[in-house]
Short mmCIF file of N, CA, C and O in Angstrom, two decimals:
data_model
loop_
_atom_site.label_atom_id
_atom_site.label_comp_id
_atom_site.label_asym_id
_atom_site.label_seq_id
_atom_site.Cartn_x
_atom_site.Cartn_y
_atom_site.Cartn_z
N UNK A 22 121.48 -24.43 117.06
CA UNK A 22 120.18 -25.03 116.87
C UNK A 22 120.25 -25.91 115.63
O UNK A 22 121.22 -25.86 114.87
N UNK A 23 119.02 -26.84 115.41
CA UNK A 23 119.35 -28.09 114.54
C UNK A 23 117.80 -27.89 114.01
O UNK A 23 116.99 -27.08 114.48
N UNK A 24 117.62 -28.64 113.15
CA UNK A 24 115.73 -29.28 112.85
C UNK A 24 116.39 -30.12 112.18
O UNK A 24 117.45 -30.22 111.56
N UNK A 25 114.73 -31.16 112.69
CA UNK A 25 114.86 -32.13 111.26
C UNK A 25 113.78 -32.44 110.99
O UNK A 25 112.93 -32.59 111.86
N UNK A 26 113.54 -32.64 109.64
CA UNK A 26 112.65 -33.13 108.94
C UNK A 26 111.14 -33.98 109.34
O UNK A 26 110.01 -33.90 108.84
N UNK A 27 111.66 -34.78 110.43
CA UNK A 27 110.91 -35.93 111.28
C UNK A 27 111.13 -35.70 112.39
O UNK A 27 112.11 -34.96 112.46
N UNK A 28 110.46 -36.11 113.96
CA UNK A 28 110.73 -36.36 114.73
C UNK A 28 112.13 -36.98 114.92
O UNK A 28 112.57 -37.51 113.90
N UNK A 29 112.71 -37.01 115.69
CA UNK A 29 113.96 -38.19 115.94
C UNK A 29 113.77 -38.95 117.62
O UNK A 29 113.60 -38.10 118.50
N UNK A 30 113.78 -40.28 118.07
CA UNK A 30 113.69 -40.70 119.07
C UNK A 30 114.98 -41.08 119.89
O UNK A 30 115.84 -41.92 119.62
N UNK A 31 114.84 -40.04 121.23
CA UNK A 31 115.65 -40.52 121.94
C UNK A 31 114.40 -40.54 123.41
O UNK A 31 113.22 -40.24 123.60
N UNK A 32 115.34 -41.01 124.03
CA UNK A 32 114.01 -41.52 125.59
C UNK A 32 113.99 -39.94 126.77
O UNK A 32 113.83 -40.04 127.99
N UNK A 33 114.21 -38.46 125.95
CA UNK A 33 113.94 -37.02 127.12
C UNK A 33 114.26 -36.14 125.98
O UNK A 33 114.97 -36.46 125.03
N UNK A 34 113.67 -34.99 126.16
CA UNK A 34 113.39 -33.77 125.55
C UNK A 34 114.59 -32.78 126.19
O UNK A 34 114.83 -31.58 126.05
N UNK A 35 115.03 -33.51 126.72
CA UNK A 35 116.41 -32.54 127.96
C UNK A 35 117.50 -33.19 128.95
O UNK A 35 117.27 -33.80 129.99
N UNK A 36 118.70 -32.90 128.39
CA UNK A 36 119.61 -33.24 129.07
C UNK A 36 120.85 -32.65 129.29
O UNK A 36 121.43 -32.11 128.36
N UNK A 37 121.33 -32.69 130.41
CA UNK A 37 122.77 -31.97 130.57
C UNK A 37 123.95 -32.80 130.48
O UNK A 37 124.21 -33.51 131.45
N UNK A 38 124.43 -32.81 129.84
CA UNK A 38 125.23 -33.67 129.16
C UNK A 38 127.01 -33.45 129.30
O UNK A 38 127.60 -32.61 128.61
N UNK A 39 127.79 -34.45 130.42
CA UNK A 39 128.88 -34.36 130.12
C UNK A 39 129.93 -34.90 128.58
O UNK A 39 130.11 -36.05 128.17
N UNK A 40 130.32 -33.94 128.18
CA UNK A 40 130.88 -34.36 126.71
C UNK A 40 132.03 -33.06 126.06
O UNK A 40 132.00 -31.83 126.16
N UNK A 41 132.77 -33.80 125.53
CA UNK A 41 134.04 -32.49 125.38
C UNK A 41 133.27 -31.18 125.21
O UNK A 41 133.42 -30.10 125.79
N UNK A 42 132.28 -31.61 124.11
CA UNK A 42 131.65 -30.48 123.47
C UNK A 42 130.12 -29.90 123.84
O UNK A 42 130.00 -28.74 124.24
N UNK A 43 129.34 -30.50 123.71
CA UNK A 43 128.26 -30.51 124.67
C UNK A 43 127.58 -30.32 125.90
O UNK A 43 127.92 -31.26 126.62
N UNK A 44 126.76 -29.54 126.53
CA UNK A 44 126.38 -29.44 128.33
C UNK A 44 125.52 -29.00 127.83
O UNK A 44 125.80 -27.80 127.97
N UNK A 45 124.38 -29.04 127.17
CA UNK A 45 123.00 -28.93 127.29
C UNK A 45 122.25 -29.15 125.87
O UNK A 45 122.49 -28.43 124.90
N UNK A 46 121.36 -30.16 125.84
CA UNK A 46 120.70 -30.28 124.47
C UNK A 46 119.21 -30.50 125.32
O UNK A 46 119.02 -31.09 126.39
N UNK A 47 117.93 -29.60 124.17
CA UNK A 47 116.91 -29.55 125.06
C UNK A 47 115.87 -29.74 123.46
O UNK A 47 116.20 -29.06 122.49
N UNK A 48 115.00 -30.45 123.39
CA UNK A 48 113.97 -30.56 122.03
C UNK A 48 113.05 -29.07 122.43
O UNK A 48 112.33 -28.95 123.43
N UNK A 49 113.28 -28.16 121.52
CA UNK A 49 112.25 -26.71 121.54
C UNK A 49 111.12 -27.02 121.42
O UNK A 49 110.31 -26.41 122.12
N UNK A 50 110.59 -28.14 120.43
CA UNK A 50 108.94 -28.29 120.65
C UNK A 50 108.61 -28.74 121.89
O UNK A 50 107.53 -28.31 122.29
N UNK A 51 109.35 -29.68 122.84
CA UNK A 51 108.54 -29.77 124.18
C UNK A 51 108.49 -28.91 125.12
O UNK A 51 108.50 -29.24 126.30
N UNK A 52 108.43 -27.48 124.65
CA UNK A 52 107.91 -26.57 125.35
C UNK A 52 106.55 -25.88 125.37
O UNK A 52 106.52 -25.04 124.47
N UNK A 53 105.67 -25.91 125.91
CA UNK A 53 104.01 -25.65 125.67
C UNK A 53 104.13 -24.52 125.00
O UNK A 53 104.72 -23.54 125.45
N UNK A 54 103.52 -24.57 123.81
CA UNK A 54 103.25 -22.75 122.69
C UNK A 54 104.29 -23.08 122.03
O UNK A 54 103.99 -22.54 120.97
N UNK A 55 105.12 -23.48 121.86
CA UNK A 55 106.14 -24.04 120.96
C UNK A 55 105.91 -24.13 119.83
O UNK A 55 104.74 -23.77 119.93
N UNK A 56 106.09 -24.38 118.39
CA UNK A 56 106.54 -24.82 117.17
C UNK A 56 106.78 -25.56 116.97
O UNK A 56 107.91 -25.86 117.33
N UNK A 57 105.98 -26.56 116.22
CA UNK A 57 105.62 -28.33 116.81
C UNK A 57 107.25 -29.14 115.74
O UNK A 57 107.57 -30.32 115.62
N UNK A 58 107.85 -27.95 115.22
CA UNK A 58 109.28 -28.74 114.70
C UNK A 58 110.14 -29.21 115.06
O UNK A 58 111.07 -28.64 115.64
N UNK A 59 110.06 -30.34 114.83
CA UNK A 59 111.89 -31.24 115.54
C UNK A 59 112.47 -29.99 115.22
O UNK A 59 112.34 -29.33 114.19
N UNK A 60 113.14 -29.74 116.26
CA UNK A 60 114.29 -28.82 116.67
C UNK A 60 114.83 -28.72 117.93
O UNK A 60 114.08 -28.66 118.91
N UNK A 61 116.51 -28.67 118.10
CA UNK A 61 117.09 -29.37 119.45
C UNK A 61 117.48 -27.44 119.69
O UNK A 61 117.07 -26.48 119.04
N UNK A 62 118.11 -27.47 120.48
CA UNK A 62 118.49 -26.56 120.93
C UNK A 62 120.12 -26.94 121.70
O UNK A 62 120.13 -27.51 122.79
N UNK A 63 121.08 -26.65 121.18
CA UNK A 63 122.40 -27.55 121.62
C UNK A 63 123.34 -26.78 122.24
O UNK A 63 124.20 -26.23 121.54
N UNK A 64 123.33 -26.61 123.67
CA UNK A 64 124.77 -25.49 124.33
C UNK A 64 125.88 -26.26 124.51
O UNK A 64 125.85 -27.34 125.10
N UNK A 65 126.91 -25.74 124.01
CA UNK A 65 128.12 -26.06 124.09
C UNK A 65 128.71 -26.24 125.31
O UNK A 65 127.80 -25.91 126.06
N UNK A 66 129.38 -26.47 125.81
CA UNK A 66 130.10 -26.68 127.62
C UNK A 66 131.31 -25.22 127.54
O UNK A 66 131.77 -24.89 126.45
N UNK A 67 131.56 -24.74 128.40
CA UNK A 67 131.37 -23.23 128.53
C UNK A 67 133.15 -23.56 128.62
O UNK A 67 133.74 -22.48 128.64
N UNK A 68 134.18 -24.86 128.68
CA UNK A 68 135.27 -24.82 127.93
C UNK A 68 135.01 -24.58 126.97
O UNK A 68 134.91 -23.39 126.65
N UNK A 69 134.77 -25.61 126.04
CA UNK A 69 134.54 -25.90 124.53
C UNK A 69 134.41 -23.99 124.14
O UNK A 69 135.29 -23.26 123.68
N UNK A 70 133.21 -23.69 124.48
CA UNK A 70 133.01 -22.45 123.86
C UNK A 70 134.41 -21.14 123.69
O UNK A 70 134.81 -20.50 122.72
N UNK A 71 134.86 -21.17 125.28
CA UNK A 71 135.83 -20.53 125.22
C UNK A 71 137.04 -20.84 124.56
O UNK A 71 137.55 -19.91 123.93
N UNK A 72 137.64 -21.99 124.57
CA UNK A 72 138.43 -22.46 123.47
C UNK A 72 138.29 -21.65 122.29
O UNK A 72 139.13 -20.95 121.73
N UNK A 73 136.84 -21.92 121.95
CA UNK A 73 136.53 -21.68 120.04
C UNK A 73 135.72 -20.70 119.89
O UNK A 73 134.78 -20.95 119.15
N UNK A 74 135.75 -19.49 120.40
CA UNK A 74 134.59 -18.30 120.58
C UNK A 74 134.85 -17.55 119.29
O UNK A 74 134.18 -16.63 118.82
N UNK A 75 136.22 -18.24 118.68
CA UNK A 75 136.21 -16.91 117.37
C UNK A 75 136.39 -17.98 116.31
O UNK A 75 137.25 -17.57 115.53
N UNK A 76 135.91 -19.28 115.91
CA UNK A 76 135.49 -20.15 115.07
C UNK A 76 134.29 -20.11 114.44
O UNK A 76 133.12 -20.04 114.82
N UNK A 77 135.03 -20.19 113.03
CA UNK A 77 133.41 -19.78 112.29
C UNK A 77 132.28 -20.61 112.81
O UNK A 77 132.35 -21.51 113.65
N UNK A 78 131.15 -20.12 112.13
CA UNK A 78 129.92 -20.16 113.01
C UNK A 78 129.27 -21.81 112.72
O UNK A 78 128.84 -22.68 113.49
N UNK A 79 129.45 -21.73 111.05
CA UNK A 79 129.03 -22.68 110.04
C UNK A 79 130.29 -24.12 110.82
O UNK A 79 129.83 -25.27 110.79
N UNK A 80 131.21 -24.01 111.20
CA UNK A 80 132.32 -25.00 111.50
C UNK A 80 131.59 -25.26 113.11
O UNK A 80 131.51 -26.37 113.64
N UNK A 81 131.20 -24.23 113.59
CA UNK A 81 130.92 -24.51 115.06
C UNK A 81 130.11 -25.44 115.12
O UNK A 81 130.13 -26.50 115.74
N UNK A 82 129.19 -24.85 114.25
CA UNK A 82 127.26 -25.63 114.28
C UNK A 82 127.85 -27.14 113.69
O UNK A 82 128.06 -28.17 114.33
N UNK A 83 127.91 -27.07 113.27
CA UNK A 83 129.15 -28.28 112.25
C UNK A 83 129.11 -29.72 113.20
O UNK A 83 128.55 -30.82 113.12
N UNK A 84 130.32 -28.83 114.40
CA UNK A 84 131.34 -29.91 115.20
C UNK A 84 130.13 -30.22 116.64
O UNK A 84 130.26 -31.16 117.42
N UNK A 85 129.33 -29.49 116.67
CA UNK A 85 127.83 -29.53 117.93
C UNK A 85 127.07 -29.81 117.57
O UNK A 85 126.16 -30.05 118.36
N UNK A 86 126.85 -29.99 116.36
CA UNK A 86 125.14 -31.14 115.65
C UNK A 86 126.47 -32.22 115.82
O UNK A 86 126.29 -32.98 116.77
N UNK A 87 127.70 -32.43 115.13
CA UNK A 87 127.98 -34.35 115.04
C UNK A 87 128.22 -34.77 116.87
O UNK A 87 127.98 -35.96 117.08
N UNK A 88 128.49 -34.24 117.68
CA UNK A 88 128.93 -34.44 119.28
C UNK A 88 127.07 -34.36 119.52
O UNK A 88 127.06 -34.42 120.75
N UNK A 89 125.85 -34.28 119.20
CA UNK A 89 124.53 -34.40 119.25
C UNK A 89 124.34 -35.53 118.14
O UNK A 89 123.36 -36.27 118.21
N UNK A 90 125.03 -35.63 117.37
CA UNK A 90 124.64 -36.93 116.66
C UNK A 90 125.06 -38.01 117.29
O UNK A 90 124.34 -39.00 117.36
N UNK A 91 126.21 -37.96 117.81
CA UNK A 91 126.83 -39.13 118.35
C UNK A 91 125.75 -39.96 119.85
O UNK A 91 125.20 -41.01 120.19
N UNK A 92 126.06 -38.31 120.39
CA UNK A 92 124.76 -38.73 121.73
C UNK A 92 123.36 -39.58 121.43
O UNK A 92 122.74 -40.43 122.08
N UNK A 93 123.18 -38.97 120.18
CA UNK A 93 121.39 -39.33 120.26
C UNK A 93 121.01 -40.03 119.20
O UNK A 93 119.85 -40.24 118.85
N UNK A 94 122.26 -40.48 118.55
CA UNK A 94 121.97 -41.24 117.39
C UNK A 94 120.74 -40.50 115.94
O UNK A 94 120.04 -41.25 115.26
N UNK A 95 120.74 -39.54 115.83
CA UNK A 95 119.91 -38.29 115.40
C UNK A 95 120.70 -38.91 113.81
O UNK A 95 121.77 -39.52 113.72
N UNK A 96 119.77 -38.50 112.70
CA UNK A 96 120.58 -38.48 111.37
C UNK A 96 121.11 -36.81 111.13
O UNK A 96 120.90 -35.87 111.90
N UNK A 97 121.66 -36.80 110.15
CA UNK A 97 122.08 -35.13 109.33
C UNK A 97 120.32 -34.30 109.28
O UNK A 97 119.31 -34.70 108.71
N UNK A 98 120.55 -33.05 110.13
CA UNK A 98 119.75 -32.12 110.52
C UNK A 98 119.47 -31.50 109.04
O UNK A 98 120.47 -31.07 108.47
N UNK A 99 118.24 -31.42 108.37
CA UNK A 99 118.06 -30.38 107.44
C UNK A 99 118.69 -28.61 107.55
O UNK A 99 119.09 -27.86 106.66
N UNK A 100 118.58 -28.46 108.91
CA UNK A 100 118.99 -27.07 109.15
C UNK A 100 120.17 -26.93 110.50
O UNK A 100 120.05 -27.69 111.46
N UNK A 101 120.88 -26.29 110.48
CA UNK A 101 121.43 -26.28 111.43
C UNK A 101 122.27 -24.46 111.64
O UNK A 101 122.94 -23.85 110.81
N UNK A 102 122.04 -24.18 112.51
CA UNK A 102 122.88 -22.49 112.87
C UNK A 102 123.35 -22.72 114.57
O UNK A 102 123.00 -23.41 115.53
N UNK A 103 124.36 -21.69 114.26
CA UNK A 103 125.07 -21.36 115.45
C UNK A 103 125.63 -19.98 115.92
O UNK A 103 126.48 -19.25 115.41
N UNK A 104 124.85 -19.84 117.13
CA UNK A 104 125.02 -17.99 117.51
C UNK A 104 126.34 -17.93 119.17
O UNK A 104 126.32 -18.56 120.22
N UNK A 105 127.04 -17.18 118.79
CA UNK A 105 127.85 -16.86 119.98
C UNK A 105 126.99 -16.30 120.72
O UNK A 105 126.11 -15.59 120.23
N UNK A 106 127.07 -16.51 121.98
CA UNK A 106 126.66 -15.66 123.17
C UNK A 106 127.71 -15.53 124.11
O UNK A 106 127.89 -16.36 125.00
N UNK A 107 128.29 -14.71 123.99
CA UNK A 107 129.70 -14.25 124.38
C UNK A 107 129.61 -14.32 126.21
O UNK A 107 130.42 -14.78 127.02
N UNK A 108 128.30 -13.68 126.40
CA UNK A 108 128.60 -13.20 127.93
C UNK A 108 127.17 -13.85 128.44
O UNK A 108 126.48 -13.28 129.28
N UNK A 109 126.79 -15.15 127.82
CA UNK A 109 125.85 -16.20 128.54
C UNK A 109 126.70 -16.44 129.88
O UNK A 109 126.18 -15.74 130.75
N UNK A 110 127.31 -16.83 130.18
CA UNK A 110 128.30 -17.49 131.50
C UNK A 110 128.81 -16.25 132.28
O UNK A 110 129.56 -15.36 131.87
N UNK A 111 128.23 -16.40 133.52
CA UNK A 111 129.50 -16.17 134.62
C UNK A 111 130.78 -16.55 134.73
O UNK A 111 131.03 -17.62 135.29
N UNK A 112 131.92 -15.66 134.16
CA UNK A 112 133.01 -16.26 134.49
C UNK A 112 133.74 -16.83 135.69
O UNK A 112 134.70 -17.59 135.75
N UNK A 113 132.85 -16.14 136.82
CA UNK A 113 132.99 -16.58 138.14
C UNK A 113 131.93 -16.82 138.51
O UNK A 113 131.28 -15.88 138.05
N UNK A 114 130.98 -17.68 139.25
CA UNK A 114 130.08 -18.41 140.03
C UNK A 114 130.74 -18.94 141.43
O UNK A 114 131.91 -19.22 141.69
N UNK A 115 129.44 -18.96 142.30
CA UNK A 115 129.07 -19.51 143.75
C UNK A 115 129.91 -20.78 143.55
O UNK A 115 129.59 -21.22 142.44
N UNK A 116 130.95 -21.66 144.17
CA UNK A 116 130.97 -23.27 144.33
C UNK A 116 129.52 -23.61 144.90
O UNK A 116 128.83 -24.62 144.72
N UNK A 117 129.24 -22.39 145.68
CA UNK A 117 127.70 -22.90 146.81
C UNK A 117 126.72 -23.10 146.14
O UNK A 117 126.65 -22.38 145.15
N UNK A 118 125.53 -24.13 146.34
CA UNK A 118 124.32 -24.12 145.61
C UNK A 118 123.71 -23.04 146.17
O UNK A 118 122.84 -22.65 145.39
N UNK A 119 123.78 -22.08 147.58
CA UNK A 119 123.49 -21.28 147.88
C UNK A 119 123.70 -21.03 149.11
O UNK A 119 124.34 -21.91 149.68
N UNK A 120 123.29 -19.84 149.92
CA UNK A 120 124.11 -18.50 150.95
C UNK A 120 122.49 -18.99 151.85
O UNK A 120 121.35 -18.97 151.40
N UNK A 121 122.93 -19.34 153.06
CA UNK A 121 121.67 -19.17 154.23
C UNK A 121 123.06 -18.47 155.45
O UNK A 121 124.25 -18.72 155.64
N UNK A 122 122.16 -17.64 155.96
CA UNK A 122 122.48 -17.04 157.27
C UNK A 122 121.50 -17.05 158.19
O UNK A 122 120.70 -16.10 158.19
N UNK A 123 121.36 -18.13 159.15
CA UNK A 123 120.14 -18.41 160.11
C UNK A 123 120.57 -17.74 160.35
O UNK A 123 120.68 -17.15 159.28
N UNK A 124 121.43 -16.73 161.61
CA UNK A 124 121.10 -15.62 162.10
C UNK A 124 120.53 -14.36 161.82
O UNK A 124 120.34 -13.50 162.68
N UNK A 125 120.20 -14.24 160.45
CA UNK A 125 119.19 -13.12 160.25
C UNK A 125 117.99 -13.57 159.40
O UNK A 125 117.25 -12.68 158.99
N UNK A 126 117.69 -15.06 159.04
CA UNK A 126 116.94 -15.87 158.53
C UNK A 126 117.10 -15.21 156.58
O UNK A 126 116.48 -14.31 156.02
N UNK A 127 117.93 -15.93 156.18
CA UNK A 127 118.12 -14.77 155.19
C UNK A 127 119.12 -15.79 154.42
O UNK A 127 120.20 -16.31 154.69
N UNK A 128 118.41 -15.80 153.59
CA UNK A 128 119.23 -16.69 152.43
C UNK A 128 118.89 -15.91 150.59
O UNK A 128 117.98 -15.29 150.04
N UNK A 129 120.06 -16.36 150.30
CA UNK A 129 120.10 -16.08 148.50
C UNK A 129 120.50 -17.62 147.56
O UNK A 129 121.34 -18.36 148.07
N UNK A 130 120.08 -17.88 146.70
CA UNK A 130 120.80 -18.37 145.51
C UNK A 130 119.88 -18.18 143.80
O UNK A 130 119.04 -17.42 143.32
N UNK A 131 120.26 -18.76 143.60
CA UNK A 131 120.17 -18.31 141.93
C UNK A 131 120.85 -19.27 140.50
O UNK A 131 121.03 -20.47 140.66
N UNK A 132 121.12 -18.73 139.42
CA UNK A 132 122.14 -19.18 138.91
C UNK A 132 123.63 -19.12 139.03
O UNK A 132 124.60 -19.85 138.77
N UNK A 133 123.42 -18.05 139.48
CA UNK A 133 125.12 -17.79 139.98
C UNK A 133 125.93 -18.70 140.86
O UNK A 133 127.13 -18.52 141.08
N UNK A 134 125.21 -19.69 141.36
CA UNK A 134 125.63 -20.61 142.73
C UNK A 134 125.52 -21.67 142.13
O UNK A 134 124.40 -21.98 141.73
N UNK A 135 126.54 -22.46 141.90
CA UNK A 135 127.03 -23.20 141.03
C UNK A 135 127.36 -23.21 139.43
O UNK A 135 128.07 -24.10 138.95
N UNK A 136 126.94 -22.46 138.85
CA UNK A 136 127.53 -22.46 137.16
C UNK A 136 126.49 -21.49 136.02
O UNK A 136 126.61 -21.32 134.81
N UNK A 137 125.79 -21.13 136.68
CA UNK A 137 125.51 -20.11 135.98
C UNK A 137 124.17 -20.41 134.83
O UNK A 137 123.63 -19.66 134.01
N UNK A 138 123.92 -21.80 135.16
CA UNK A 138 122.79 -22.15 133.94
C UNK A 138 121.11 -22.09 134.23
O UNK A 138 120.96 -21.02 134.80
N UNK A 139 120.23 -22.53 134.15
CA UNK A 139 118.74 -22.47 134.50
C UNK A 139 119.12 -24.29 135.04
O UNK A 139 118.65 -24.47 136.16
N UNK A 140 119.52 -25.00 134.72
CA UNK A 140 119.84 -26.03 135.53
C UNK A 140 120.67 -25.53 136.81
O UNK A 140 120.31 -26.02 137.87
N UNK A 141 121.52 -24.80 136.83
CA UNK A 141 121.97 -24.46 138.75
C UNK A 141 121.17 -23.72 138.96
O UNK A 141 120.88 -23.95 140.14
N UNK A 142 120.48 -22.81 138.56
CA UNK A 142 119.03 -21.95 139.20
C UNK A 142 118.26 -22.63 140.12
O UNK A 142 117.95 -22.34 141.27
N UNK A 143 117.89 -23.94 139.19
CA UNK A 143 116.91 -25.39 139.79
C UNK A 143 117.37 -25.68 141.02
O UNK A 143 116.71 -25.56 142.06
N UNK A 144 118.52 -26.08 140.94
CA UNK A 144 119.46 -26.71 141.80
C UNK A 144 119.50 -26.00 143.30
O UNK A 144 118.99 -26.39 144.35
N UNK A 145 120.21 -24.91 143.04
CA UNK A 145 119.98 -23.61 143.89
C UNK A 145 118.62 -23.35 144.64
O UNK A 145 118.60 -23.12 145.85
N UNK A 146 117.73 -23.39 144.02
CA UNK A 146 116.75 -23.22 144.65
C UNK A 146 115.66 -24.85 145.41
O UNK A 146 114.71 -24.90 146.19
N UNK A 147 116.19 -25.56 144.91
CA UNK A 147 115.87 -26.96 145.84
C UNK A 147 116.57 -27.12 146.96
O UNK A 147 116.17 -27.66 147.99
N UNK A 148 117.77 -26.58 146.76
CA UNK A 148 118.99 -26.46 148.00
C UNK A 148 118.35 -25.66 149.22
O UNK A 148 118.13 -26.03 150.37
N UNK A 149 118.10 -24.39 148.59
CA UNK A 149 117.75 -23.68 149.99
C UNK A 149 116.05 -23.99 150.53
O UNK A 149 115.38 -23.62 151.50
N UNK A 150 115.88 -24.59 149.71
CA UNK A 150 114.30 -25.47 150.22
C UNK A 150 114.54 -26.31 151.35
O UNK A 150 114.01 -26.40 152.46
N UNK A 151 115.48 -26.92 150.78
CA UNK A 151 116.15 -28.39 151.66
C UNK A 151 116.38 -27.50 152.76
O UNK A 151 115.63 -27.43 153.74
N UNK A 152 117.45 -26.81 152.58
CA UNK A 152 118.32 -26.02 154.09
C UNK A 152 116.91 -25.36 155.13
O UNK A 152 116.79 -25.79 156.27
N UNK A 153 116.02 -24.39 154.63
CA UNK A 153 114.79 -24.14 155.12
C UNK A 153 114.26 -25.08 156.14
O UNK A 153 114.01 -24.71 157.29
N UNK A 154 114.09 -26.30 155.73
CA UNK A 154 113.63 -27.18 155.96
C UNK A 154 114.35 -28.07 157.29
O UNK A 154 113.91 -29.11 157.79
N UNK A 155 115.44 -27.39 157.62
CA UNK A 155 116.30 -28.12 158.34
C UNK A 155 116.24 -27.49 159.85
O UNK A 155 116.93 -27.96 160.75
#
């Protein structure tokens, strides 16, 4: 996580982001009930992490605010921390956005069906809307 001082302008509050280091930066105040502080919220890409899961914390937050600076053109964050979440990720996930079996009308998906994030959750579940629908 980051703050800063001011607002900072980029044109979305959320993006999934291909980048060595980076796959998800989301602004925490544009969430309703929120804490009206510039503050990003920055997930690492679930290589990157595994690579560096036992890199200090202060070096981590470090090298994922400048790969968020670069993206968003953002200045130096007044605050910045970084927490492992060791067992955020499925090490194994669905390739499928999700499981239909018309013969017993019976379908599943989730995050697990495709990568494990609240972005394949989304995904997953528009999929079997679509398939429903077919």
């Amino acid at each position: 996580m980051c703050a800063f001082s001011n607002p900072i302008t980029v044109p979305w509050d959320g993006a999934e982001v291909e980048d060595d280091i980076l796959h998800w930066c989301s602004r925490d105040c544009s969430t309703p009930g929120r804490d009206p502080a510039e503050a990003w919220v920055l997930h690492a890409s679930q290589a990157w992490s595994t690579e560096n899961v036992e890199l200090d914390p202060e070096l981590a937050a470090a090298m994922i605010v400048r790969s968020f600076r670069e993206l968003s053109g953002a200045p130096m964050p007044g605050f910045m921390s970084a927490h492992r979440w060791r067992y955020a990720q499925p090490e194994i996930s669905s390739p499928a956005t999700h499981i239909w079996r018309a013969d017993y009308a019976l379908g599943v998906c989730g995050e697990w069906c495709g990568g494990g994030t609240v972005e394949a959750a989304w995904r997953s579940g528009q999929s079997i809307v679509h398939a429903l629908g077919e």
